[in-house]
XYZ file of C-alpha atoms in Angstrom:
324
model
C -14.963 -16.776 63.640
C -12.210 -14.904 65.506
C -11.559 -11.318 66.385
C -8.447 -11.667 64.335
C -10.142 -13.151 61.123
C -13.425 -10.870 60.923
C -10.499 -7.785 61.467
C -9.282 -9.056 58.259
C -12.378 -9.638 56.971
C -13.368 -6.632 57.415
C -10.045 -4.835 56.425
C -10.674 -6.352 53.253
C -14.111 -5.366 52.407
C -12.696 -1.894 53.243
C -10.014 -1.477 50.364
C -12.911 -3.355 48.153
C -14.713 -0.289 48.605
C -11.931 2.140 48.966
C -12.304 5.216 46.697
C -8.834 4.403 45.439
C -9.909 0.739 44.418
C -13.047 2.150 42.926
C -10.901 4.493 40.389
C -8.546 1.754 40.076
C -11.234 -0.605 38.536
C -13.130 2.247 36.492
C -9.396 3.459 34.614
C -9.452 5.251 31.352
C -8.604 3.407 28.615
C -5.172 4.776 27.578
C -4.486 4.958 23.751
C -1.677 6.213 22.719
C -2.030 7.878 18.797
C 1.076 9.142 16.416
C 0.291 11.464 13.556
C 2.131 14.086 11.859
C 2.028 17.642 11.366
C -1.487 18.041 9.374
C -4.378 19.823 10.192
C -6.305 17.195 8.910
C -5.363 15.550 12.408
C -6.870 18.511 14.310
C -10.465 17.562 15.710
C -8.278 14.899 17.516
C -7.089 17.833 19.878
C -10.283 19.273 19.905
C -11.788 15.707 21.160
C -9.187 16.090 23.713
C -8.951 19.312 25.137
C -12.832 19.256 24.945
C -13.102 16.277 27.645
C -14.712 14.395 24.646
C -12.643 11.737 25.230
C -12.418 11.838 28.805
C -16.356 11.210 29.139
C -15.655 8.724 26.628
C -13.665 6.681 29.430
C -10.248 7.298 27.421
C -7.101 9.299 28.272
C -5.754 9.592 24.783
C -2.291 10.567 24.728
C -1.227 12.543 21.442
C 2.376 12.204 19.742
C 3.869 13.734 16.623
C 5.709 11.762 14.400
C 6.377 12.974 11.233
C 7.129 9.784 9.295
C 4.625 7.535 9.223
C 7.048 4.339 8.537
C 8.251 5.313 11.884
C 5.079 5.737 14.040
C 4.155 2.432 12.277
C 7.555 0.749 13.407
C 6.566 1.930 16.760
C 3.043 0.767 16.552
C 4.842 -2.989 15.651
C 6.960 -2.528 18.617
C 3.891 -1.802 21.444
C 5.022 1.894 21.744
C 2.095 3.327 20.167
C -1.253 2.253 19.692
C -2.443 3.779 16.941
C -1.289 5.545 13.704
C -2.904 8.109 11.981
C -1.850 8.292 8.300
C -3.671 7.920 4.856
C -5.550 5.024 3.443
C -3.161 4.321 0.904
C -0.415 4.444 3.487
C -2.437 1.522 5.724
C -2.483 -0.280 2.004
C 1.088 -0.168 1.413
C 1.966 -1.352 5.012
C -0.238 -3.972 4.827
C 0.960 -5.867 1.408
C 4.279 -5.493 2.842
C 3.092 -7.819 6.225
C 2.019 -5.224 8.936
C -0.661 -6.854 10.843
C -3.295 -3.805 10.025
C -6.872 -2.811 10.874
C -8.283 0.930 10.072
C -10.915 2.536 12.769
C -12.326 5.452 11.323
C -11.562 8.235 8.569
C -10.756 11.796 9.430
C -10.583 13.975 6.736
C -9.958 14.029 3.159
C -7.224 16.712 1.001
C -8.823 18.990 -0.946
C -6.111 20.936 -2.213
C -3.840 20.243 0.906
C -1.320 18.022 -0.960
C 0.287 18.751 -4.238
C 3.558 19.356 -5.830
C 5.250 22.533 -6.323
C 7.763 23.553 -8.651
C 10.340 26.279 -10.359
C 8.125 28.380 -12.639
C 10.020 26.975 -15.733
C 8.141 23.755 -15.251
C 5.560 24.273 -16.978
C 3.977 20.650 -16.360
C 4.351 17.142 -14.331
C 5.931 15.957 -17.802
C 9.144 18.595 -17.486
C 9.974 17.206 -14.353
C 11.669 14.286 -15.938
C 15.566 14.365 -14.758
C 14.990 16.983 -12.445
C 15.612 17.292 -8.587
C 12.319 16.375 -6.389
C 11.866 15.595 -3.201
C 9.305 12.912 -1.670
C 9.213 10.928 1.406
C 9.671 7.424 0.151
C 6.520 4.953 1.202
C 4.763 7.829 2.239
C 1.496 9.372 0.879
C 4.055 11.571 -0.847
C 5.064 8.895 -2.869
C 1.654 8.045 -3.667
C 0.673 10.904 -5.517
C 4.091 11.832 -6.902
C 3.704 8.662 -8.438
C 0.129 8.586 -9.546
C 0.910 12.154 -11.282
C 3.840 10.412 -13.285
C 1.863 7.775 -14.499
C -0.754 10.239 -16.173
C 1.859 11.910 -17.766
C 3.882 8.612 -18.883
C 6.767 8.794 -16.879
C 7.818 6.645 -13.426
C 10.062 7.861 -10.653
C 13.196 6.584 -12.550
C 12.663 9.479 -14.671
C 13.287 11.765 -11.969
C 16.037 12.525 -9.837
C 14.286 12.154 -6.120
C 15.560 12.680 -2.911
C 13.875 11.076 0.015
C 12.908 13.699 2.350
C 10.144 14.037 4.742
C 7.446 16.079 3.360
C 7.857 19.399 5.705
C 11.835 19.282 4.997
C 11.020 18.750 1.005
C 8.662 21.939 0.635
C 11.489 24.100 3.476
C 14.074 22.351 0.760
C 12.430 23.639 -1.764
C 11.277 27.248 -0.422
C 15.043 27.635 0.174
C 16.253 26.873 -3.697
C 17.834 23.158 -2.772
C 15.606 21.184 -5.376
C 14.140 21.800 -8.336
C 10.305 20.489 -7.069
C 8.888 18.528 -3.599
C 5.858 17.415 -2.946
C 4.706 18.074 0.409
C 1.332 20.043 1.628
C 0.467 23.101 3.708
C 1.141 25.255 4.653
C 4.485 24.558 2.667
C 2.026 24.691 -0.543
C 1.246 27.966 -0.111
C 4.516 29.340 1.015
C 6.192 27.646 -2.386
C 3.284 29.913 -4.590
C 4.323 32.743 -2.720
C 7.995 32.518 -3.191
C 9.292 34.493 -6.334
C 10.609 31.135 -7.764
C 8.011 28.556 -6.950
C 4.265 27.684 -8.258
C 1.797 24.527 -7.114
C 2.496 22.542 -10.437
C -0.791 20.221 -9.232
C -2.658 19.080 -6.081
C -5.527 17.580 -4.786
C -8.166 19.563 -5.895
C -7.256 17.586 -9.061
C -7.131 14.018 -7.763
C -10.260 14.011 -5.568
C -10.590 10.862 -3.214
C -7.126 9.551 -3.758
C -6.167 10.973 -0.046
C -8.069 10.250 2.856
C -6.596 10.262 6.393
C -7.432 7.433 8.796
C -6.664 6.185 11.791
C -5.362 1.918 12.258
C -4.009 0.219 14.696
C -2.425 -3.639 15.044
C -5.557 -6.125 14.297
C -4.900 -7.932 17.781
C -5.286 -4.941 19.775
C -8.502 -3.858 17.742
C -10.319 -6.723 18.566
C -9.255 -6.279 22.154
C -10.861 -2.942 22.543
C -13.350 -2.973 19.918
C -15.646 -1.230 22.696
C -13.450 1.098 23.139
C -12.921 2.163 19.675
C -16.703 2.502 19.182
C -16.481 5.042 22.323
C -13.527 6.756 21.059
C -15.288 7.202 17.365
C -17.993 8.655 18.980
C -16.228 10.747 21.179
C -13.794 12.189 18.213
C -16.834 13.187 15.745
C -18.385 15.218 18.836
C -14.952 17.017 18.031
C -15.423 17.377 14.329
C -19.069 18.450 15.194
C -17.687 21.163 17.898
C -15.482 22.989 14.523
C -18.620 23.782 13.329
C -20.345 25.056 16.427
C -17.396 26.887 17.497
C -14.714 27.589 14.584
C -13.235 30.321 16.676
C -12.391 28.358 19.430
C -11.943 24.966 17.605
C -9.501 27.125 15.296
C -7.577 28.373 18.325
C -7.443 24.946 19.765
C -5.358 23.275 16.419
C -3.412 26.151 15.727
C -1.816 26.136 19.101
C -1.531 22.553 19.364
C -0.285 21.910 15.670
C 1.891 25.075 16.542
C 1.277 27.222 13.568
C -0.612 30.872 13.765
C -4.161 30.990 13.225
C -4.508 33.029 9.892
C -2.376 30.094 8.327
C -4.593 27.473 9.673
C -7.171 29.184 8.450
C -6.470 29.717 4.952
C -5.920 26.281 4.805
C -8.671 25.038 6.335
C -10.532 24.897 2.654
C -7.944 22.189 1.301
C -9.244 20.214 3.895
C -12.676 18.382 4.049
C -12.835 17.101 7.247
C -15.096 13.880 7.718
C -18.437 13.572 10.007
C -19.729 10.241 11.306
C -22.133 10.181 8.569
C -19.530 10.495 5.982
C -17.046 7.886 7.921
C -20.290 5.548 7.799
C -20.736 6.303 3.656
C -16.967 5.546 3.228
C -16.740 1.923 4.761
C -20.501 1.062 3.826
C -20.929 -1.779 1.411
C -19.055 -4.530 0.119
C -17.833 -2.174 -2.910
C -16.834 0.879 -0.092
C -15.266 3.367 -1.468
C -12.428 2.087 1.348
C -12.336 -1.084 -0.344
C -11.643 0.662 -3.821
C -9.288 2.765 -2.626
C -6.996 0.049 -0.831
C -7.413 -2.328 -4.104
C -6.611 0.491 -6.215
C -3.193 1.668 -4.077
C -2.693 -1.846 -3.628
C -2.641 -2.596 -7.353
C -0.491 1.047 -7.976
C 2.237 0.046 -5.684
C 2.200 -3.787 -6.775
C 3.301 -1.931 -10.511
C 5.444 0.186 -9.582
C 7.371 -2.240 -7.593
C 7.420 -1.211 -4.095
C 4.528 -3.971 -2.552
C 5.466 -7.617 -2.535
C 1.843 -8.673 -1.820
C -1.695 -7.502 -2.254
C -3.294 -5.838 1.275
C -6.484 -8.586 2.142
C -9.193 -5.215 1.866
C -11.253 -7.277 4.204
C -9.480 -7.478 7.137
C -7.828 -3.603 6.147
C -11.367 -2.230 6.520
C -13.599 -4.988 8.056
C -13.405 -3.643 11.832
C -13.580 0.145 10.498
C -16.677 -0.975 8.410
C -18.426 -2.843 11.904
C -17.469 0.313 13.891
C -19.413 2.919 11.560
C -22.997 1.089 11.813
């Protein structure tokens, strides 16, 4: 062996070793995740800022996106890797042909959704041929719709405007419709208005909206270990509100950018989920996942907006192997 080849020999070995090469190999996993304004979404920030994450071997990138058709569209088209939305949401998606597989639950409304209304409606019955806005294919929808059906009318028998849910309830705070259904804070700014009321939420309709997180099924099974570090990592966050609520408060006002005392008196329409109720939801055969994307399945199959039924297995199956 030559002078010339053990000097590249031994140049090699050196960037091998090379702290740079070293951090190259050991890169955080990126993950890019799209949600929208809710503080349902909030112990993701708290993961973050908290280095949960981090230790997790992740660099988790948040983005807001109010409509979830579009963070999906983007999820489709490789700019984001997950989505954070509601179950019912995925369900939808999915029977329309988005290649779909939920991760883990985050939290579930508890009075954080509803519909609000002029005072002179007195019940989800007068709102036939009135003004109302809803996001269309959006959770929005969802309930709007499952409100109607109890009281025997469809969304022909309104007059809706497709909105996104923050514009509905300003819409609606300002006098432009005659009801929207959106959540909070825009819930409790409608009640407070000398026109407005919360004609119904979800402290009504318990377990018809819980938040999740999905992402395309190809790219699951790619990083299934990283999921299962990122799962861990975000319920250390959710664990961390109750620890700290002060500074876990502080953390997803300022990042959701709305003041403290509002987060906080919204915090109770909110039941945020821990591992151990993540691991309850997905656990079984009969899940109460699986119910609840047969059930929205079968809803918007009716009412005509799903040309095929969501395959529940393959919806929940990866969520259901990362929670045991």
């Amino acid at each position: 062996m030559n002078a010339i080849t053990r000097l590249a020999i031994a140049s090699a070995v050196a960037i091998t070793l090379s702290p740079a090469a070293g951090s190259y190999a050991n890169a955080a996993q990126k993950l890019t995740i799209a949600h929208s304004t809710w503080i349902g979404y909030g112990a993701l920030y708290i993961a973050k800022e908290k280095g949960f994450f981090e230790k997790a071997g992740l660099d988790v990138d948040l983005k807001i996106i109010e409509a979830s058709s579009d963070a999906l569209a983007a999820m489709q088209g490789g700019q984001i890797d997950v989505v954070a939305s509601t179950v019912d949401n995925f369900s939808l998606f999915a029977g329309n042909g988005a290649d779909l597989s939920l991760l883990l639950t985050l939290d579930e409304s508890s009075g954080g959704d509803g519909i609000v209304a002029q005072k002179d409606i007195a019940t989800v019955a007068d709102l036939k041929g009135r003004t109302v806005g809803v996001q269309k294919g959006s959770v929005s929808q969802f309930l709007l719709s499952q409100a109607l059906d109890k009281a025997g009318l469809t969304i022909d028998d309104i007059k809706a405007i497709d909105m996104k849910s923050g514009d509905a309830g300003a819409a609606f705070v300002a006098g432009s419709i005659d009801a929207a259904v959106t959540w909070q804070p825009w819930l409790g700014k409608a009640a407070a208005s000398n026109s407005g009321k919360v004609l119904i939420d979800t402290k009504s309709m318990p377990g018809l909206i819980v938040d999740a997180l999905a992402t395309r099924t190809d790219f699951a099974k790619e990083h299934t270990g990283d999921f299962k570090a990122f799962a861990k990592a975000y319920f250390e966050g959710v664990d961390f509100m109750k620890e700290d609520p002060e500074a876990a408060n502080e953390i997803i006002a300022r990042n959701l950018k709305m003041s403290k005392e509002t987060l906080e008196g919204n915090l109770s329409d909110v039941r945020f989920f821990t591992a151990k109720d993540n691991a309850d939801f997905f656990a079984g055969t009969d899940s109460p996942a699986s119910k609840l994307v047969t059930n929205a399945g079968k809803f918007y199959h009716r009412i005509g907006v799903l040309r095929g039924t969501p395959d529940v297995g393959k919806l929940v199956g990866l969520a259901s192997e990362l929670a045991n």
